[in-house]
């Protein structure tokens, strides 16, 4: 007889919305499947005493880089007792119609995952970063083997007329065994909440800058634009609150004018052009920053490696030799690269004699701003330099989501802007060129999925969720499904030019599984409700015809309803033909 367990989550990807929040939590549900397989051609019922069943959800962040070495942090460790130690469960296939087939029991679980956890990510050459796993551990006793062991020890003790405590312990615990299983879980984060309304552009963030607050550089080492002239230039720079990481572009708006600058000086300034660049800065450190520790509740130091080693690691054996453990708690390593395509220099030249500030001194009801708008192209994967191996530790240069890489890795983005100005020197035909350079912080994020509110879109949503439930992003929070009658009610709703939306009849709709509301299956604390409806009486199967008999490779299904603090019981579920 063999016993195995398997973790079966309802979804392998947990979706979180909005910024990391310590006060929020998400539900990760599923069941642990316990399989009892009797010996080959054995007709004797198999019995085990399931002494305990524990499930642990654990997350970690790893990094390996020069100067930093190898460092790891345990993000969380949440353990649930599906079968408490003081309430063991007896599992047996006694009474099954096919005693030679495996029997299975499902222990349902529901874990509250903290809403502040960072998204799963891979970083570096060995795919380290942030990862999450589920671990199950079952302790059981083979009842038959235990009886034989007790009988053997009893005979031995009788012959020797001695009975020691060690023999008693050996008789009870010699047949205790352990079965383990693990399953990876991915966490994805989205900005904002899903909405039925049309996806609107992200709101703009505007920064006000003046000429004396930005970096200046002149091509002429002898002469430059007077400082009092540059100090009168005002710049309004607007960027979206977040940039869609899937659109591969960044919108930028610049508005320019002068304030309190004499008219003769305004007529000497002209804008030649501007240059833009978008940068990504990856930084890894050996220990979480104080800011991160103050914002998020990481486990205590005694629960962190090396005090308590990690259960698993993404680190390759090769990196262990190159990046040993670092002894410097403040060590860090970083790299910066441009996200512009290789054939794009980001420079825009305007027409000649572009004196955009010439009329700034005129009195008008509303101030006039010279406006520049552009969409900066963004390359999601930038080819690296084969000759430069200084940043080989960081892996490929790919576009990442901002500020959600974990306690050991920080990803930031900024737009660097350089305004090329020209100034006519008084009483001369000469001109001097100078540039004003400044940087704007931007944030790349994945927008929340859009929930369509039309009947056609709802119908397509139901079809896609049935055909590929894992590919459709959805909230991990409990939701109430839409009634099928409200989805399609008229024949006109069934007509669509889109082959993915059109339905020819009601057969597809009838086959869609309609789930009951969450409140009917679980209590508010996450415990599953016991169905009060009794099972139908057992009726034996009719003897099938010999011609219609097919080889059966299916196994019997059982269930364990677990309520904390309440003694457990098992109830067989028989398949009715």
Tab-separated table of N, CA, C and O in Angstrom, residues 277-320:
chain	number	residue	atom	x	y	z
A	277	UNK	N	15.025	60.763	-23.307
A	277	UNK	CA	15.495	59.397	-23.093
A	277	UNK	C	14.742	58.838	-21.896
A	277	UNK	O	14.411	59.567	-20.954
A	278	UNK	N	14.456	57.567	-21.927
A	278	UNK	CA	13.771	56.909	-20.819
A	278	UNK	C	14.696	55.823	-20.281
A	278	UNK	O	15.207	54.994	-21.039
A	279	UNK	N	14.942	55.867	-18.973
A	279	UNK	CA	15.934	55.026	-18.342
A	279	UNK	C	15.282	54.100	-17.325
A	279	UNK	O	14.284	54.460	-16.685
A	280	UNK	N	15.850	52.934	-17.187
A	280	UNK	CA	15.466	51.993	-16.131
A	280	UNK	C	16.684	51.758	-15.245
A	280	UNK	O	17.777	51.470	-15.720
A	281	UNK	N	16.471	51.863	-13.941
A	281	UNK	CA	17.536	51.685	-12.964
A	281	UNK	C	17.208	50.488	-12.084
A	281	UNK	O	16.243	50.508	-11.313
A	282	UNK	N	18.000	49.436	-12.218
A	282	UNK	CA	17.861	48.234	-11.397
A	282	UNK	C	18.911	48.277	-10.293
A	282	UNK	O	20.101	48.452	-10.560
A	283	UNK	N	18.447	48.094	-9.071
A	283	UNK	CA	19.353	48.112	-7.926
A	283	UNK	C	19.016	46.957	-7.001
A	283	UNK	O	17.856	46.733	-6.666
A	284	UNK	N	20.039	46.212	-6.596
A	284	UNK	CA	19.859	45.132	-5.638
A	284	UNK	C	20.756	45.394	-4.441
A	284	UNK	O	21.811	46.022	-4.542
A	285	UNK	N	20.315	44.907	-3.286
A	285	UNK	CA	21.026	45.137	-2.034
A	285	UNK	C	21.069	43.852	-1.238
A	285	UNK	O	20.294	42.922	-1.474
A	286	UNK	N	21.970	43.820	-0.269
A	286	UNK	CA	22.143	42.615	0.536
A	286	UNK	C	21.092	42.490	1.620
A	286	UNK	O	20.789	41.377	2.066
A	287	UNK	N	20.501	43.603	2.067
A	287	UNK	CA	19.493	43.582	3.117
A	287	UNK	C	18.362	44.536	2.746
A	287	UNK	O	18.583	45.523	2.029
A	288	UNK	N	17.153	44.277	3.218
A	288	UNK	CA	16.057	45.223	2.954
A	288	UNK	C	16.347	46.584	3.581
A	288	UNK	O	16.980	46.672	4.641
A	289	UNK	N	15.884	47.616	2.933
A	289	UNK	CA	16.089	48.960	3.449
A	289	UNK	C	15.215	49.201	4.687
A	289	UNK	O	14.236	48.496	4.938
A	290	UNK	N	15.568	50.208	5.459
A	290	UNK	CA	14.768	50.550	6.637
A	290	UNK	C	13.363	50.982	6.241
A	290	UNK	O	12.395	50.708	6.952
A	291	UNK	N	13.259	51.679	5.128
A	291	UNK	CA	11.938	52.105	4.664
A	291	UNK	C	11.049	50.910	4.368
A	291	UNK	O	9.865	50.897	4.725
A	292	UNK	N	11.608	49.889	3.748
A	292	UNK	CA	10.810	48.706	3.417
A	292	UNK	C	10.389	47.976	4.692
A	292	UNK	O	9.244	47.529	4.818
A	293	UNK	N	11.289	47.848	5.652
A	293	UNK	CA	10.954	47.166	6.895
A	293	UNK	C	9.885	47.917	7.682
A	293	UNK	O	9.063	47.308	8.370
A	294	UNK	N	9.898	49.233	7.597
A	294	UNK	CA	8.897	50.015	8.322
A	294	UNK	C	7.519	49.961	7.667
A	294	UNK	O	6.502	50.143	8.338
A	295	UNK	N	7.487	49.702	6.373
A	295	UNK	CA	6.202	49.690	5.653
A	295	UNK	C	5.552	48.316	5.647
A	295	UNK	O	4.322	48.218	5.673
A	296	UNK	N	6.342	47.248	5.628
A	296	UNK	CA	5.780	45.912	5.457
A	296	UNK	C	6.284	44.986	6.571
A	296	UNK	O	7.462	45.030	6.938
A	297	UNK	N	5.423	44.116	7.088
A	297	UNK	CA	5.784	43.257	8.232
A	297	UNK	C	6.519	41.988	7.806
A	297	UNK	O	5.934	40.900	7.717
A	298	UNK	N	7.804	42.097	7.601
A	298	UNK	CA	8.605	40.918	7.290
A	298	UNK	C	8.744	40.042	8.544
A	298	UNK	O	8.671	40.540	9.665
A	299	UNK	N	8.926	38.737	8.382
A	299	UNK	CA	9.152	37.873	9.550
A	299	UNK	C	10.379	38.307	10.348
A	299	UNK	O	11.265	38.998	9.846
A	300	UNK	N	10.410	37.888	11.616
A	300	UNK	CA	11.493	38.281	12.514
A	300	UNK	C	12.827	37.718	12.047
A	300	UNK	O	12.888	36.817	11.191
A	301	UNK	N	13.909	38.239	12.626
A	301	UNK	CA	15.253	37.841	12.219
A	301	UNK	C	15.510	36.361	12.469
A	301	UNK	O	16.223	35.711	11.693
A	302	UNK	N	14.948	35.802	13.535
A	302	UNK	CA	15.177	34.384	13.797
A	302	UNK	C	14.503	33.479	12.778
A	302	UNK	O	14.823	32.291	12.684
A	303	UNK	N	13.575	34.040	11.996
A	303	UNK	CA	12.925	33.276	10.944
A	303	UNK	C	13.527	33.534	9.571
A	303	UNK	O	13.016	33.029	8.563
A	304	UNK	N	14.588	34.327	9.510
A	304	UNK	CA	15.228	34.666	8.254
A	304	UNK	C	16.496	33.828	8.083
A	304	UNK	O	17.127	33.431	9.069
A	305	UNK	N	16.865	33.543	6.819
A	305	UNK	CA	18.138	32.856	6.590
A	305	UNK	C	19.299	33.783	6.967
A	305	UNK	O	19.173	35.016	6.840
A	306	UNK	N	20.413	33.242	7.455
A	306	UNK	CA	20.720	31.809	7.622
A	306	UNK	C	20.229	31.213	8.935
A	306	UNK	O	20.467	30.045	9.195
A	307	UNK	N	19.563	32.013	9.801
A	307	UNK	CA	19.048	31.465	11.058
A	307	UNK	C	18.057	30.333	10.796
A	307	UNK	O	18.097	29.300	11.475
A	308	UNK	N	17.167	30.538	9.848
A	308	UNK	CA	16.230	29.501	9.415
A	308	UNK	C	16.338	29.389	7.901
A	308	UNK	O	15.866	30.268	7.181
A	309	UNK	N	16.979	28.352	7.380
A	309	UNK	CA	17.199	28.247	5.927
A	309	UNK	C	15.884	28.212	5.154
A	309	UNK	O	14.828	27.839	5.676
A	310	UNK	N	15.970	28.604	3.886
A	310	UNK	CA	14.814	28.556	2.998
A	310	UNK	C	14.458	27.111	2.675
A	310	UNK	O	15.313	26.226	2.657
A	311	UNK	N	13.189	26.880	2.389
A	311	UNK	CA	12.741	25.539	2.014
A	311	UNK	C	13.227	25.165	0.616
A	311	UNK	O	13.438	23.992	0.316
A	312	UNK	N	13.351	26.143	-0.262
A	312	UNK	CA	13.805	25.884	-1.630
A	312	UNK	C	14.551	27.123	-2.108
A	312	UNK	O	14.518	28.169	-1.473
A	313	UNK	N	15.248	27.007	-3.220
A	313	UNK	CA	16.001	28.127	-3.764
A	313	UNK	C	16.000	28.053	-5.278
A	313	UNK	O	15.986	26.962	-5.862
A	314	UNK	N	15.987	29.233	-5.903
A	314	UNK	CA	16.114	29.335	-7.350
A	314	UNK	C	17.577	29.488	-7.780
A	314	UNK	O	17.868	29.578	-8.966
A	315	UNK	N	18.474	29.511	-6.817
A	315	UNK	CA	19.876	29.764	-7.108
A	315	UNK	C	20.513	28.551	-7.769
A	315	UNK	O	20.359	27.419	-7.315
A	316	UNK	N	21.234	28.799	-8.843
A	316	UNK	CA	21.919	27.725	-9.544
A	316	UNK	C	23.243	27.404	-8.861
A	316	UNK	O	23.850	28.270	-8.222
A	317	UNK	N	23.719	26.172	-8.962
A	317	UNK	CA	25.014	25.839	-8.338
A	317	UNK	C	26.170	26.663	-8.874
A	317	UNK	O	27.153	26.901	-8.164
A	318	UNK	N	26.069	27.112	-10.137
A	318	UNK	CA	27.153	27.903	-10.713
A	318	UNK	C	27.304	29.244	-10.003
A	318	UNK	O	28.411	29.725	-9.772
A	319	UNK	N	26.160	29.886	-9.646
A	319	UNK	CA	26.240	31.190	-8.992
A	319	UNK	C	26.752	31.091	-7.570
A	319	UNK	O	27.184	32.085	-6.989
A	320	UNK	N	26.687	29.916	-6.952
A	320	UNK	CA	27.197	29.764	-5.596
A	320	UNK	C	28.695	29.996	-5.534
A	320	UNK	O	29.223	30.464	-4.527
